[in-house]
PDB file of C-alpha atoms in Angstrom:
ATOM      1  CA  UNK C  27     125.975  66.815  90.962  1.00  0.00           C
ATOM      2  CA  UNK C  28     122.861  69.033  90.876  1.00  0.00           C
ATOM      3  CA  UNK C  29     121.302  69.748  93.879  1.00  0.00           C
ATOM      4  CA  UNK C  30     117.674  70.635  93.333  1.00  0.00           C
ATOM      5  CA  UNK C  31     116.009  70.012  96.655  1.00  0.00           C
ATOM      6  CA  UNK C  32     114.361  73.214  97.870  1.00  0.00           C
ATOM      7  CA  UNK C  33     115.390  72.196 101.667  1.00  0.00           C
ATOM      8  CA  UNK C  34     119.118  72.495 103.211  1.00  0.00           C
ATOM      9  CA  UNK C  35     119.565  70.541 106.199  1.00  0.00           C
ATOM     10  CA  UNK C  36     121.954  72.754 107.659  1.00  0.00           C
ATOM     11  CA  UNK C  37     120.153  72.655 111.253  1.00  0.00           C
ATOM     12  CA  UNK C  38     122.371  69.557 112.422  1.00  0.00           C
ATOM     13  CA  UNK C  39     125.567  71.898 112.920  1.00  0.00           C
ATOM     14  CA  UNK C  40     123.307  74.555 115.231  1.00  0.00           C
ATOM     15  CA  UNK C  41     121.607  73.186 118.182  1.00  0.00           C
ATOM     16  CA  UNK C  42     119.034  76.665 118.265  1.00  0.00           C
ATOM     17  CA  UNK C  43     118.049  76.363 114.593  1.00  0.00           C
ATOM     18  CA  UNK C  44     114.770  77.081 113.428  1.00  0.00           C
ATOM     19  CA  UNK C  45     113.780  76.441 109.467  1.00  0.00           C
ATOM     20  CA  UNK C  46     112.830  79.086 107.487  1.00  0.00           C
ATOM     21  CA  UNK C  47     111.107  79.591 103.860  1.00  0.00           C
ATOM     22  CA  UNK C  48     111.709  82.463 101.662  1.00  0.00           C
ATOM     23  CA  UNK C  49     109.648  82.924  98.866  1.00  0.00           C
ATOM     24  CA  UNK C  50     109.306  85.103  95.561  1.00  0.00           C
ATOM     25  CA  UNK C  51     106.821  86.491  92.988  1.00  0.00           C
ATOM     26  CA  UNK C  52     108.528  87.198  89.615  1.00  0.00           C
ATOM     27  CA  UNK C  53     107.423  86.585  86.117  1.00  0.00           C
ATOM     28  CA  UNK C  54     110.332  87.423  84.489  1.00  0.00           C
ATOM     29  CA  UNK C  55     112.952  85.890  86.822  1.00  0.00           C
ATOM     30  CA  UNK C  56     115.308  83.320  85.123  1.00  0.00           C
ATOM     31  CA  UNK C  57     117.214  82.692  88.252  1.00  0.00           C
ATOM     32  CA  UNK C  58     116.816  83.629  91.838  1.00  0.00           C
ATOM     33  CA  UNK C  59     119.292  82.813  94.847  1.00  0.00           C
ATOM     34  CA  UNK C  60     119.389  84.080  98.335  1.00  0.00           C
ATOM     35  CA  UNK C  61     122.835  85.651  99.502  1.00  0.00           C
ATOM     36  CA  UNK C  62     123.243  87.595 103.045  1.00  0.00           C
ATOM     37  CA  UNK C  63     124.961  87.667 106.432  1.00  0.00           C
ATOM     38  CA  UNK C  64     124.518  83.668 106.371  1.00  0.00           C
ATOM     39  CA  UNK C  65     125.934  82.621 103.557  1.00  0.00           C
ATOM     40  CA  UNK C  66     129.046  85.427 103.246  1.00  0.00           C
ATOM     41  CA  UNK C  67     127.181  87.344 100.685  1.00  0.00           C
ATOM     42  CA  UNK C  68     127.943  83.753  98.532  1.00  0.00           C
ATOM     43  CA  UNK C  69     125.785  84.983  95.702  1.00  0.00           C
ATOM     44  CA  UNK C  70     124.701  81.496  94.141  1.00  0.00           C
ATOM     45  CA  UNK C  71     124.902  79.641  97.835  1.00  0.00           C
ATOM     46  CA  UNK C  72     121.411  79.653  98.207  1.00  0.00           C
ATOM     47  CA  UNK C  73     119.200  79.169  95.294  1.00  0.00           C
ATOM     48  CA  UNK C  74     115.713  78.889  95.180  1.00  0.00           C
ATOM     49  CA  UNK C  75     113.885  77.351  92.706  1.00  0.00           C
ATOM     50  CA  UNK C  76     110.713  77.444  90.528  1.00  0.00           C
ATOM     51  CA  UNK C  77     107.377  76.253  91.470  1.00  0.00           C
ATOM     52  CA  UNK C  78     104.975  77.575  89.113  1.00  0.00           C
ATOM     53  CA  UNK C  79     102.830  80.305  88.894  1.00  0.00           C
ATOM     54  CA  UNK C  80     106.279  82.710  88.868  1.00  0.00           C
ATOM     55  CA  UNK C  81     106.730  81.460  92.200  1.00  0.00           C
ATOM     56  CA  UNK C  82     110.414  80.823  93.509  1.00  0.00           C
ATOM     57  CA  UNK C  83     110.890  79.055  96.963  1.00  0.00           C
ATOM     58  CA  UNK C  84     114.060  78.030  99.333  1.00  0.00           C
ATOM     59  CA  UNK C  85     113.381  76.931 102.568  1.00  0.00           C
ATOM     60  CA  UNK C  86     116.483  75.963 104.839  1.00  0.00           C
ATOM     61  CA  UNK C  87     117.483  75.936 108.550  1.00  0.00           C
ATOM     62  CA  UNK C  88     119.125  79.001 110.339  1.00  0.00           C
ATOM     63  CA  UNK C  89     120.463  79.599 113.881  1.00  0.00           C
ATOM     64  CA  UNK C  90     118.904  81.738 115.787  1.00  0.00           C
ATOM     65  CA  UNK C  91     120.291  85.129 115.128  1.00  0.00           C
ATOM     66  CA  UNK C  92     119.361  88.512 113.199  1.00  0.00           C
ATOM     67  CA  UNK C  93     120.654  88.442 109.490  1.00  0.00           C
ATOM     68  CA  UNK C  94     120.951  90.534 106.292  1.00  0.00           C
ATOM     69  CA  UNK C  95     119.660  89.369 103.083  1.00  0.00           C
ATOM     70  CA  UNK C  96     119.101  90.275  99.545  1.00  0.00           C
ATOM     71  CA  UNK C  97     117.284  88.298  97.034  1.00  0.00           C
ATOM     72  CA  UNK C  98     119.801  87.497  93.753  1.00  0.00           C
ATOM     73  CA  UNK C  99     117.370  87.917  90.706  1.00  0.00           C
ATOM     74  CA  UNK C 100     119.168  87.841  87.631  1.00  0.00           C
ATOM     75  CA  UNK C 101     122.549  88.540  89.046  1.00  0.00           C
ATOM     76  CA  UNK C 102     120.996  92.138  90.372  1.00  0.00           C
ATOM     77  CA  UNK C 103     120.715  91.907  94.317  1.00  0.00           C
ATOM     78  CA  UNK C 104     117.930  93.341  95.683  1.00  0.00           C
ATOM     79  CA  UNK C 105     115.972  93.580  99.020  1.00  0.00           C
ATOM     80  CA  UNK C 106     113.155  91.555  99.484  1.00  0.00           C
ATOM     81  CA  UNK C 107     109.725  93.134  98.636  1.00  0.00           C
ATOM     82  CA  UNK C 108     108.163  91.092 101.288  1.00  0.00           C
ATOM     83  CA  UNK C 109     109.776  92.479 104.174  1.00  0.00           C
ATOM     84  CA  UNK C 110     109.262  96.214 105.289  1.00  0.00           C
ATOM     85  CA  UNK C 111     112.872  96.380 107.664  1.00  0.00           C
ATOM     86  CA  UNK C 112     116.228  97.345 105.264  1.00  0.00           C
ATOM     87  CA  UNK C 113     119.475  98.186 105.817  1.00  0.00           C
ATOM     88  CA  UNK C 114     122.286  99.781 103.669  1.00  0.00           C
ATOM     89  CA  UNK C 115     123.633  96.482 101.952  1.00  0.00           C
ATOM     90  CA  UNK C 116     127.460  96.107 101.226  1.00  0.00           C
ATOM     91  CA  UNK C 117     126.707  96.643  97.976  1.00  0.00           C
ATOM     92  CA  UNK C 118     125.222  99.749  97.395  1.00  0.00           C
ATOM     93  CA  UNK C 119     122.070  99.142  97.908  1.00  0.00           C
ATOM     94  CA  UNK C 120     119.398  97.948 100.725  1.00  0.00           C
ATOM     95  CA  UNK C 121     119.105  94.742 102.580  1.00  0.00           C
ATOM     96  CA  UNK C 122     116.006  92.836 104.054  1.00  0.00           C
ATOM     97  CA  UNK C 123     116.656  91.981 107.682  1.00  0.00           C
ATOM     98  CA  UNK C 124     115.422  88.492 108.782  1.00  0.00           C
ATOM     99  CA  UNK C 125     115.049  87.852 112.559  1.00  0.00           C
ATOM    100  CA  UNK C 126     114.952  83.988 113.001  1.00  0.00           C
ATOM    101  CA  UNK C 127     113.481  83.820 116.965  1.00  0.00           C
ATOM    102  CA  UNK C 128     112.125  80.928 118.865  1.00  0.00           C
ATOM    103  CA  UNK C 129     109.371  79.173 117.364  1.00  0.00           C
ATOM    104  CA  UNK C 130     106.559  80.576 120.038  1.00  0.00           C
ATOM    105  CA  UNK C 131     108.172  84.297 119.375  1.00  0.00           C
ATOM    106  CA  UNK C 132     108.333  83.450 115.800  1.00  0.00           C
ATOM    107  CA  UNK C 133     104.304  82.255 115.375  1.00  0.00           C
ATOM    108  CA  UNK C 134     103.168  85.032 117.740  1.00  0.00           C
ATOM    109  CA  UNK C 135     105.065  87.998 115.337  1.00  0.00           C
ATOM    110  CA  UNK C 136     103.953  86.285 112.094  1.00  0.00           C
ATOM    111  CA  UNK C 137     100.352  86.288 113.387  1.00  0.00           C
ATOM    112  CA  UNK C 138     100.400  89.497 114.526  1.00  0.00           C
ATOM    113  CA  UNK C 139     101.786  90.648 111.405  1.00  0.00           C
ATOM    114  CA  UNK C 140      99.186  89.054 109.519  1.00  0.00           C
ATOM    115  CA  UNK C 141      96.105  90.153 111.725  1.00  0.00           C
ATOM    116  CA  UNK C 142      97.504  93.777 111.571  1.00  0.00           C
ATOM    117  CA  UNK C 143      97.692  93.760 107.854  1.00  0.00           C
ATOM    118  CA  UNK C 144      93.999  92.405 107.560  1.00  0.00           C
ATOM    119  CA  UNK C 145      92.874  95.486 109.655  1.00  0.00           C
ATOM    120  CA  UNK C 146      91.869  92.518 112.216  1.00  0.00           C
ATOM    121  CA  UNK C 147      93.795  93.636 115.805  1.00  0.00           C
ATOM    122  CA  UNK C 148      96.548  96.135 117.149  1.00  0.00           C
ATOM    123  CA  UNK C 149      98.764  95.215 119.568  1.00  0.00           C
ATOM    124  CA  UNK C 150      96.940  95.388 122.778  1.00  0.00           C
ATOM    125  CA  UNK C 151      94.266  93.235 121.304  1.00  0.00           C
ATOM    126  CA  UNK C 152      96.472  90.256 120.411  1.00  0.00           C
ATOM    127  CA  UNK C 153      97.131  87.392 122.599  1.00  0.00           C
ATOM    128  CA  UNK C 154      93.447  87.593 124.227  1.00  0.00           C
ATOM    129  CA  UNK C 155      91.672  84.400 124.131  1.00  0.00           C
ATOM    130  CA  UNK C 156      87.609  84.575 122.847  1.00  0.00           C
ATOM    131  CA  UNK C 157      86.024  82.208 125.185  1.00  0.00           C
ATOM    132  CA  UNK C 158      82.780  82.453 123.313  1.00  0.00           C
ATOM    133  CA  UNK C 159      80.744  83.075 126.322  1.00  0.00           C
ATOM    134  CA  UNK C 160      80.364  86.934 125.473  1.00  0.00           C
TER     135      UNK C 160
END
């Protein structure tokens, strides 16, 4: 049987499990699967799958924990382009490093992340709250 749901409910067998979506921009990707520190380095555990636009998409649920990862494209493993933090993968090459924290931890980093990379706040700047009555 086929599974082609882009979600694994995998969070019932951790109690601190968080879900997290990994997605991909390739035009010339026939297949894409996610293998890492999670999955055993399984490389067709975790596939993600197409949803236009050469878009590729696999959300599931993770413990809480640090992991290694490498996007499958095409059989070739590679790091993903998304994330800046590699190590030396067990293959040769590099490996993206996802940190799955708790949800508050998780939203504040993402935002950050996002604000800093619009050139909209540094670090000390975050987390203030604009009343409006300035």
């Amino acid at each position: 049987m086929k599974h082609n749901r882009s979600y694994d409910d995998v969070g019932s067998a951790a109690p601190h499990s968080l879900p997290v979506r990994f997605e991909f921009t390739d035009a010339t990707a026939v297949s894409v699967y996610i293998a890492g520190t999670f999955n055993n380095w399984q490389p067709d555990a975790k596939p993600m799958h197409p949803v236009g636009n050469s878009r590729w998409v696999k959300q599931t649920v993770l413990p809480l924990g640090t992991y290694e990862y490498c996007l499958v494209v095409d059989g070739e493993f590679r790091p993903d382009p998304l994330v800046k933090e590699t190590v030396p993968n067990p293959f040769g090459g590099r490996a993206s490093i996802l940190k799955v924290v708790s949800e508050p931890e998780a939203v504040r980093s993402s935002t950050l992340e996002l604000l800093q990379r619009n050139g909209e706040t540094n670090e000390k700047q975050y987390g203030q709250t604009n009343t409006g009555n300035q």
